[in-house]
Short mmCIF file of C-alpha atoms in Angstrom, two decimals:
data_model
loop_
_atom_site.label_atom_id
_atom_site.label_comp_id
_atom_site.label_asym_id
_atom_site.label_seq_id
_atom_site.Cartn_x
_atom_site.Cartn_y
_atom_site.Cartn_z
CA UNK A 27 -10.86 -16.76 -32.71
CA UNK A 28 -13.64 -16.86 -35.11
CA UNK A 29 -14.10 -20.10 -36.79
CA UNK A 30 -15.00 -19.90 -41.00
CA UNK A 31 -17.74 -21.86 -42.66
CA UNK A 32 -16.29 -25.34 -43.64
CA UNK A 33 -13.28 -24.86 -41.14
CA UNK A 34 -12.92 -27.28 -37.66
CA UNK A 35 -11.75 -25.56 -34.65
CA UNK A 36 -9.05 -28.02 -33.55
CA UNK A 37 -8.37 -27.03 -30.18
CA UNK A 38 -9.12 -30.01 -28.05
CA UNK A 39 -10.84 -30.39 -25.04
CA UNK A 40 -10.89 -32.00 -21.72
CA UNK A 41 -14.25 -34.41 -22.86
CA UNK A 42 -11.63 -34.98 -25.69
CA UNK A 43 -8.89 -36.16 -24.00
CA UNK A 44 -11.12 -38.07 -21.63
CA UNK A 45 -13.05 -39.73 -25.50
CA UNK A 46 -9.86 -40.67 -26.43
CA UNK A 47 -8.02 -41.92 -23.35
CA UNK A 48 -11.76 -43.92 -22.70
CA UNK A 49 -12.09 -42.73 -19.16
CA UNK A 50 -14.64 -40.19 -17.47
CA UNK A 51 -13.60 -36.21 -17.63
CA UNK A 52 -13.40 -36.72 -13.74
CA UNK A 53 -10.68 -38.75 -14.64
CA UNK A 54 -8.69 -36.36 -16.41
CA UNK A 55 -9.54 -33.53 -14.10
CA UNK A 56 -7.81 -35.71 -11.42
CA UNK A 57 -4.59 -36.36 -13.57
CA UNK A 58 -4.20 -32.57 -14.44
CA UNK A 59 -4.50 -31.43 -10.87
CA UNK A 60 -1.61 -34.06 -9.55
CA UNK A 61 -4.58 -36.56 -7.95
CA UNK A 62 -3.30 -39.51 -9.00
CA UNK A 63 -1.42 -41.03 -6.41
CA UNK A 64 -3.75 -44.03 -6.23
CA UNK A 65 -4.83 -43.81 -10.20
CA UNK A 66 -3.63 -47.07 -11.44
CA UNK A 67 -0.43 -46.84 -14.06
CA UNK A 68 -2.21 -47.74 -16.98
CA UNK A 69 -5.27 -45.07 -16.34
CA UNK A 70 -3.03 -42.25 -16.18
CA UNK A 71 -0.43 -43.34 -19.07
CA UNK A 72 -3.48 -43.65 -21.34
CA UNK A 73 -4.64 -40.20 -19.89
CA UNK A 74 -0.83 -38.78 -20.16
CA UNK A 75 -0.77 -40.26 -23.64
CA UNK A 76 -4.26 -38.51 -24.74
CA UNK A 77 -3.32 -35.01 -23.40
CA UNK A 78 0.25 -35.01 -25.12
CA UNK A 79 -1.33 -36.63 -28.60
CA UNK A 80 -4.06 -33.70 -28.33
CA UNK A 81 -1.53 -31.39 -27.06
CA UNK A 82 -4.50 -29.95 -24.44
CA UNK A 83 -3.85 -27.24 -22.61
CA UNK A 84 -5.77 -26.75 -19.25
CA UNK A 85 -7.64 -23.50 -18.94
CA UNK A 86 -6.22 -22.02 -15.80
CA UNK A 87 -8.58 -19.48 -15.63
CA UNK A 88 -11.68 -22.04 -15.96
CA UNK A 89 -10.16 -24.13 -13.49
CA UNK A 90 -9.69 -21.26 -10.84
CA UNK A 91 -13.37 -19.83 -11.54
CA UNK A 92 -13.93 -22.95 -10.77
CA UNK A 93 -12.79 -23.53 -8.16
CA UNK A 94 -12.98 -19.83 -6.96
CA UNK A 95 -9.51 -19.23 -6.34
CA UNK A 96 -7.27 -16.91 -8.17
CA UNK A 97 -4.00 -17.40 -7.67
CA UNK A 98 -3.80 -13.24 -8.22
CA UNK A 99 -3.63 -10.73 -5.02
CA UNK A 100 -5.32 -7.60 -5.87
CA UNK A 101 -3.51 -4.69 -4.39
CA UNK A 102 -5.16 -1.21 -3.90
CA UNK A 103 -3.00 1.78 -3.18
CA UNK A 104 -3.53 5.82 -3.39
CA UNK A 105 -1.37 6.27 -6.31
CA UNK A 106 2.21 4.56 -7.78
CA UNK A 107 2.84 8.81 -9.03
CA UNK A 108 4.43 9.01 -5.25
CA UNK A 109 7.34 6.91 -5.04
CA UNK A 110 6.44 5.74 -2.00
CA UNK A 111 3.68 3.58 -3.31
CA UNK A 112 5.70 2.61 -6.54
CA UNK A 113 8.43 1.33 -3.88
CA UNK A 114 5.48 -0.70 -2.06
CA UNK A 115 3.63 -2.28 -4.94
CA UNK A 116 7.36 -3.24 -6.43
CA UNK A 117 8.27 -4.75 -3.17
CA UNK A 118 4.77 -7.11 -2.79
CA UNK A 119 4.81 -7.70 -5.94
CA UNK A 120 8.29 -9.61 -5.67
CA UNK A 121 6.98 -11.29 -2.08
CA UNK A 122 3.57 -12.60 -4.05
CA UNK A 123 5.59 -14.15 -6.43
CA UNK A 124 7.50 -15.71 -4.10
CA UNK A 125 4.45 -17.40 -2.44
CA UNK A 126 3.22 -18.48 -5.81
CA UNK A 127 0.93 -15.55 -6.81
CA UNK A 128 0.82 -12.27 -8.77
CA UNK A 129 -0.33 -8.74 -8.35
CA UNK A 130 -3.02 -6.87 -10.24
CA UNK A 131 -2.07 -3.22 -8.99
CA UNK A 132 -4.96 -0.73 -8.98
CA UNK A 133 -4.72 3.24 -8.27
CA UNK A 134 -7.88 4.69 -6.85
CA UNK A 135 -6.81 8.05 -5.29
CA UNK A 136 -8.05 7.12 -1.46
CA UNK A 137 -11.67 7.29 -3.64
CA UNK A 138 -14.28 5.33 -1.65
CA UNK A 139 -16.22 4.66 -4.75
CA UNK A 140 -13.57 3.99 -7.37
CA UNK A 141 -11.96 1.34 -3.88
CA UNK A 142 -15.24 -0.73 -4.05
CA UNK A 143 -16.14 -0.53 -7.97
CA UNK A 144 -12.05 -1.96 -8.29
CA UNK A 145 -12.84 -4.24 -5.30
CA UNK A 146 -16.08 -5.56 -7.62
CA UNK A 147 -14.10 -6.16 -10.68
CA UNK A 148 -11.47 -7.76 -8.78
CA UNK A 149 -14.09 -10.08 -7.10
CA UNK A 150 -15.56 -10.60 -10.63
CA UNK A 151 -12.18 -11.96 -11.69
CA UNK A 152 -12.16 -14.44 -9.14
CA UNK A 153 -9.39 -12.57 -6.55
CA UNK A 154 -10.53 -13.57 -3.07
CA UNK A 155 -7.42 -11.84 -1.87
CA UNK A 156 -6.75 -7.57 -1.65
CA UNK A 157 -4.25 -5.10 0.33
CA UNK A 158 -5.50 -1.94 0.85
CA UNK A 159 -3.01 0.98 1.26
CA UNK A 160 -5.45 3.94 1.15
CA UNK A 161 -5.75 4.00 5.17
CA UNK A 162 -9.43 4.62 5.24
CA UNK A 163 -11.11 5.99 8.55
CA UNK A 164 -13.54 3.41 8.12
CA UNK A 165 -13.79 0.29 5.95
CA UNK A 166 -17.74 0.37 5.32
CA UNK A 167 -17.59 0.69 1.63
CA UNK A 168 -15.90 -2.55 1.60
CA UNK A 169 -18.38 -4.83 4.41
CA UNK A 170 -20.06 -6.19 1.36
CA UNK A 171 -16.75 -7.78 -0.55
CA UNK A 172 -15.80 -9.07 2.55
CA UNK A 173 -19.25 -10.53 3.48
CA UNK A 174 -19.02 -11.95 -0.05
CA UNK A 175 -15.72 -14.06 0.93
CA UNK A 176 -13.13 -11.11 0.22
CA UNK A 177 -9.94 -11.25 2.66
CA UNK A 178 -8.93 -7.94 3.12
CA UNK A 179 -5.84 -6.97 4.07
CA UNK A 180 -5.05 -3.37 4.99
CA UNK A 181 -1.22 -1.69 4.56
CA UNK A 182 0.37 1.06 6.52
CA UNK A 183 -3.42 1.12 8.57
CA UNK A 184 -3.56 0.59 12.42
CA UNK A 185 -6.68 -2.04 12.86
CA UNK A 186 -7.69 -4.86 15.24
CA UNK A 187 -10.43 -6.41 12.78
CA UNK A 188 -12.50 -3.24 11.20
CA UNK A 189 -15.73 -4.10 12.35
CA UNK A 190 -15.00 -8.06 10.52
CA UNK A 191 -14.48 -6.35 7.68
CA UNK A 192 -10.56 -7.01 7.44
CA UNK A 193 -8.29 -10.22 7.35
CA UNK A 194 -4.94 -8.61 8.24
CA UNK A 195 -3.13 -5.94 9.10
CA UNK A 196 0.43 -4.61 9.06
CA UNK A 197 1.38 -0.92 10.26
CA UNK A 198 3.96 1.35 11.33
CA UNK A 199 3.42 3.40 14.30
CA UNK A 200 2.18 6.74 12.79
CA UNK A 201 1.75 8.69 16.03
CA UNK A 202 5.54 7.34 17.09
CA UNK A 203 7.20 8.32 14.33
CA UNK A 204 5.72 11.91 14.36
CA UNK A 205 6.68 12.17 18.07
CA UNK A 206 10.19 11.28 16.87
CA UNK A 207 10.45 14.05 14.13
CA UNK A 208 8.81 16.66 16.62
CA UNK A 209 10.95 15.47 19.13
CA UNK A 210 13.88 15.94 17.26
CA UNK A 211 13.42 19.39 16.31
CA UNK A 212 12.55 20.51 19.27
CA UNK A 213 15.60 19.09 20.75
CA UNK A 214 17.23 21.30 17.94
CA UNK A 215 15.49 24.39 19.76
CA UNK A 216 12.72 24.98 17.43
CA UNK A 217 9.48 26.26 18.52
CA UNK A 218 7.43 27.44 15.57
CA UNK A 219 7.23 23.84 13.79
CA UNK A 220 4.65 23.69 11.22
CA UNK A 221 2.51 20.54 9.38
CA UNK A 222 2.00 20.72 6.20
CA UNK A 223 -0.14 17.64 4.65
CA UNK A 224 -2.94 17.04 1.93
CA UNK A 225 -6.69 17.04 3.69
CA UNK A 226 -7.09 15.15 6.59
CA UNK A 227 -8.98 12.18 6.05
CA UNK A 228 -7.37 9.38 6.51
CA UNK A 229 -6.19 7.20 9.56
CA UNK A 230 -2.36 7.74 8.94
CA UNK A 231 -2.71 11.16 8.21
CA UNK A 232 -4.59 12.08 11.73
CA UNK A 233 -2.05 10.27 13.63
CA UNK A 234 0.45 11.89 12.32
CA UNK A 235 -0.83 15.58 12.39
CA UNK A 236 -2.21 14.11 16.81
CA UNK A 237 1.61 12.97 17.40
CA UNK A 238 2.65 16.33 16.46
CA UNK A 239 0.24 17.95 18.31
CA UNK A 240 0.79 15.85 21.49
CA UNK A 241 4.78 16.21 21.64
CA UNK A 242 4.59 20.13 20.81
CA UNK A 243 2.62 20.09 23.99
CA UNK A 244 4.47 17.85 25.91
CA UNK A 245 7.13 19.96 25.54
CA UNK A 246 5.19 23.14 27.11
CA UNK A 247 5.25 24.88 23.51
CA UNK A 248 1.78 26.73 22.88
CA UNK A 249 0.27 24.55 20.07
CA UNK A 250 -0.18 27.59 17.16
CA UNK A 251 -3.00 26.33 14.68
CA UNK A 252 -2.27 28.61 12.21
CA UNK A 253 1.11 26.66 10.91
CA UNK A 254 -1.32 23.85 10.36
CA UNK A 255 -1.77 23.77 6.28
CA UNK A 256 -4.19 21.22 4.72
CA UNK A 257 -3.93 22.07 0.81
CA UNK A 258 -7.99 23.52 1.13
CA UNK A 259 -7.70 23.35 -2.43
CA UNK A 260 -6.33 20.17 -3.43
CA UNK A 261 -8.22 17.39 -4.72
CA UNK A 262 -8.81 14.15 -3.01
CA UNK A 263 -5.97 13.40 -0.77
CA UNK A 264 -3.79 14.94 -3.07
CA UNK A 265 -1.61 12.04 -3.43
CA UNK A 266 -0.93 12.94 -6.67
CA UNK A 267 -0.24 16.65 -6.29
CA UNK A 268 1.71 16.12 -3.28
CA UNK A 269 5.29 17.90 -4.48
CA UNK A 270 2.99 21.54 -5.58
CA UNK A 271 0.79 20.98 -2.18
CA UNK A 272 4.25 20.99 -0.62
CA UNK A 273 5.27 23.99 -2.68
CA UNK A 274 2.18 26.23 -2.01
CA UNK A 275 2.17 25.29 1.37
CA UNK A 276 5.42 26.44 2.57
CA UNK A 277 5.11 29.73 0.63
CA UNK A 278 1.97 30.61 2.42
CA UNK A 279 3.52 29.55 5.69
CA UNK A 280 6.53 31.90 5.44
CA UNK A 281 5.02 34.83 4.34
CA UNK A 282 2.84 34.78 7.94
CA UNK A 283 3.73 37.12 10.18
CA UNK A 284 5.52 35.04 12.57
CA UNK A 285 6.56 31.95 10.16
CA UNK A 286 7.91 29.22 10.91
CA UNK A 287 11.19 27.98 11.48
CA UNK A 288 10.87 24.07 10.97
CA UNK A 289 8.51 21.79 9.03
CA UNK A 290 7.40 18.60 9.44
CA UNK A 291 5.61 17.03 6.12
CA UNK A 292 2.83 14.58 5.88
CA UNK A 293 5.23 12.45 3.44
CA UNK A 294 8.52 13.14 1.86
CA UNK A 295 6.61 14.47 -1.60
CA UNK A 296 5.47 17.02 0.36
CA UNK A 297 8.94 17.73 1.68
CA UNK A 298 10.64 17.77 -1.50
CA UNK A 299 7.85 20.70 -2.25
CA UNK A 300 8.72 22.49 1.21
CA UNK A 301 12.05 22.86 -0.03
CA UNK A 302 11.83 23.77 -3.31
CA UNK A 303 9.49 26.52 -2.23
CA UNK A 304 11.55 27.73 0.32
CA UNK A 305 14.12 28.22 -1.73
CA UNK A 306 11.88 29.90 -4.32
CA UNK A 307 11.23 32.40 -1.68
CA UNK A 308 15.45 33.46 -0.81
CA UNK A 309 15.06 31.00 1.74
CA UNK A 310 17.99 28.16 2.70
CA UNK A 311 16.97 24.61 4.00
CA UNK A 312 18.28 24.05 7.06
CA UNK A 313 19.83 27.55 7.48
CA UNK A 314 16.52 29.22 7.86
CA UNK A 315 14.35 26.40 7.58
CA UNK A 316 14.96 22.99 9.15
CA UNK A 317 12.18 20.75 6.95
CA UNK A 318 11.37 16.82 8.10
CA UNK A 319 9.47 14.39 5.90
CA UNK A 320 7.95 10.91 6.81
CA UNK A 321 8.68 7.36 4.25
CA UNK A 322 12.14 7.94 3.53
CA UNK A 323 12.09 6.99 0.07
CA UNK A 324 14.36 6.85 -2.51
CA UNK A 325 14.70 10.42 -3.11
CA UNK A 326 15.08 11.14 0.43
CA UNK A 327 19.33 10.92 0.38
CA UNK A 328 19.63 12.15 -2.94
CA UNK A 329 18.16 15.52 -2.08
CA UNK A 330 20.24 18.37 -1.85
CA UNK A 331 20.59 18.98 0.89
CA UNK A 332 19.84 15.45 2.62
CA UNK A 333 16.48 14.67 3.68
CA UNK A 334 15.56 14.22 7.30
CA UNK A 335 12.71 11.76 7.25
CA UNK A 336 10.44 9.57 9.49
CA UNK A 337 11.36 5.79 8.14
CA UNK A 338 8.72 2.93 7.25
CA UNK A 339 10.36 -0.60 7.19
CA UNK A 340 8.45 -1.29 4.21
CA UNK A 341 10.60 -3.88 2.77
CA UNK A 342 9.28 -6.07 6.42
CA UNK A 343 6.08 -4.89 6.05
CA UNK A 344 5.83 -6.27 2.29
CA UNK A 345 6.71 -9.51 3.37
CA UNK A 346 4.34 -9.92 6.52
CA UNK A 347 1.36 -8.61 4.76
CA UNK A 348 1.96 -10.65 1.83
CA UNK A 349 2.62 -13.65 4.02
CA UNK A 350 -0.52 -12.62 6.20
CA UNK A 351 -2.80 -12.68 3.32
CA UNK A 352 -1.80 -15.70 2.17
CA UNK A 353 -2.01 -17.82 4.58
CA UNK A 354 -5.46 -15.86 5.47
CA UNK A 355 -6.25 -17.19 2.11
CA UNK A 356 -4.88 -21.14 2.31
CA UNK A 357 -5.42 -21.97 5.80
CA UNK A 358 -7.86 -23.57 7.16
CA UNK A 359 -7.19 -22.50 11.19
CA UNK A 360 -6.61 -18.52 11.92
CA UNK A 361 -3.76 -16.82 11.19
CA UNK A 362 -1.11 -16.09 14.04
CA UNK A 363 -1.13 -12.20 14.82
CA UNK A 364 -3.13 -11.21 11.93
CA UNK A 365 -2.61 -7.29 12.81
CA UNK A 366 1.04 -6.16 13.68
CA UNK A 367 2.27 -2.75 14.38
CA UNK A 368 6.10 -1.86 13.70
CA UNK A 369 8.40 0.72 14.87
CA UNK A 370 9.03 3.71 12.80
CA UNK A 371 12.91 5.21 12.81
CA UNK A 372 13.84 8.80 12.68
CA UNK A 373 16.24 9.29 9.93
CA UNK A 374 18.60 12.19 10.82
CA UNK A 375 20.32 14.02 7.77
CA UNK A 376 21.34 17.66 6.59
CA UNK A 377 18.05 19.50 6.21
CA UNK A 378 17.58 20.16 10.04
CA UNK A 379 19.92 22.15 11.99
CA UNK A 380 19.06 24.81 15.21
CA UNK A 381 17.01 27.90 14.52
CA UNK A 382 18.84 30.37 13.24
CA UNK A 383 20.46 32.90 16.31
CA UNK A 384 19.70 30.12 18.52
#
């Protein structure tokens, strides 16, 4: 607020309470913060009496800058546009409030560059605490915030420590739950399963696509490259284009020669692509093509037909990664397990059946 010649800006402060209460501003700093307990009674009446008379308000944000702790969690993911994420930040947003803090949610499309600058302004704002859910190969682009005194905590990302670089970690399994989808439609007698995903540059992403890989083989089935499709022309990740990426990508894979007669998806937006163009094509999901998807979010069961889906317990991994952060960020001694790993689930529903003449 501007203040107009001849006019008094009223708003009192803390060498104001501590002028009228005659004590020092330590004083009154000690009062505000609850460090009183051996104050005498008189000292903090008188100090108790000045702040209501002035009606001062303490500046929270002075006092955290000033302290340089925010009691704000930054929290970095690809992009809320997939439900997926939207489901996550919802879920540690409710946790962080429950330990006392809130969330500053920031979408940076898995962009390196567009990570760090948000991890600067964060830092600038006093946040000494972030969760990552972008699932970088490598956390380089982030050594310097956390050399600064950033605690980093990475989401849905297998680490054991990144090079220093990161507080805590909490994952699912990626390579598991793959197996399990791969597994399961092979056990329904498919052999031409494709992958469908977004470019592959991310941790998650390459387990995901390996576990695949691995089971096809284990299984004696010759591993057939050409039902691999990685959206060549999507941009980014294509977190945000993930439903068309699905789309395109199952309408080039069934117009091969040989197509395919199951699909397992990178994520369920790609899924709810797969099917839509299947069906665009005269195909039927499962009838002539069984299609798998990996989050299991909301949309998952509500699909028509039912989505078969690779499950993250993200409601458990909210809370530890929340909890991990925070006491990464209060405690003094280290953290027990900073870096868990959880079990994925298969989630078996309509849209995968046996081949068809099988």
């Amino acid at each position: 607020m501007l203040v107009g010649q001849g006019e008094k800006n009223t708003m009192a402060g803390i060498k104001d309470v501590a002028k009228l209460a005659g004590v020092s501003v330590s004083t009154v700093s000690n009062v505000i913060n609850g460090r009183h307990a051996k104050m005498g009674a008189e000292t903090l009446m008188r100090v108790q009496n000045a702040v209501a008379e002035l009606k001062y308000t303490p500046n929270a944000v002075a006092r955290q800058l000033q302290s340089g702790h925010n009691k704000t969690l930054g929290l970095v993911v690809p992009s809320v546009g997939n439900p997926f994420w939207g489901n996550v930040s919802q879920l540690i947003e409710k946790e962080a409030l429950r330990h006392g803090y809130q969330v500053l949610i920031c979408n940076a499309e898995r962009d390196p560059e567009l990570e760090a600058n948000y991890f600067a302004s964060l830092h600038g704002s006093s946040i000494r605490g972030v969760i990552l859910g972008s699932s970088p190969v490598t956390f380089d682009h982030l050594r310097e915030h956390a050399d600064r005194g950033m605690h980093i905590a990475a989401f849905d990302r297998k680490t054991r420590g990144a090079q220093g670089v990161v507080s805590c970690s909490v994952s699912v399994d990626q390579k598991m739950g793959a197996r399990l989808a791969t597994r399961h439609l092979i056990g329904l007698g498919h052999k031409r399963i494709a992958f469908i995903s977004g470019p592959i540059g991310t941790s998650s992403r390459s387990a995901r696509l390996e576990g695949l890989r691995s089971e096809i083989e284990k299984a004696g089935i010759e591993f057939d490259e050409d039902l691999i499709w990685l959206g060549p022309n999507a941009m980014g990740f294509g977190d945000s284009q993930a439903a068309d990426l699905g789309r395109t990508g199952i309408r080039e894979l069934m117009t091969l020669d040989d197509p395919p007669t199951a699909v397992f998806t990178v994520n369920d937006m790609y899924a709810v692509g797969a099917c839509a163009g299947a069906r665009e094509l005269g195909f039927r999901v499962p009838e002539d093509l069984s299609v798998v998807g990996f989050d299991d979010i909301f949309m998952a069961e509500l699909m028509s037909p039912p989505l078969t889906t690779v499950r993250q317990p993200v409601e458990q991994m909210s809370e530890l990664i929340v909890a991990k952060l925070v006491a990464s960020l209060e405690s003094k001694d280290p953290i027990d397990e900073p870096h868990q790993e959880l079990r994925p689930d298969l989630i078996v529903r309509a849209s995968t059946a046996p081949p068809r003449g099988s």
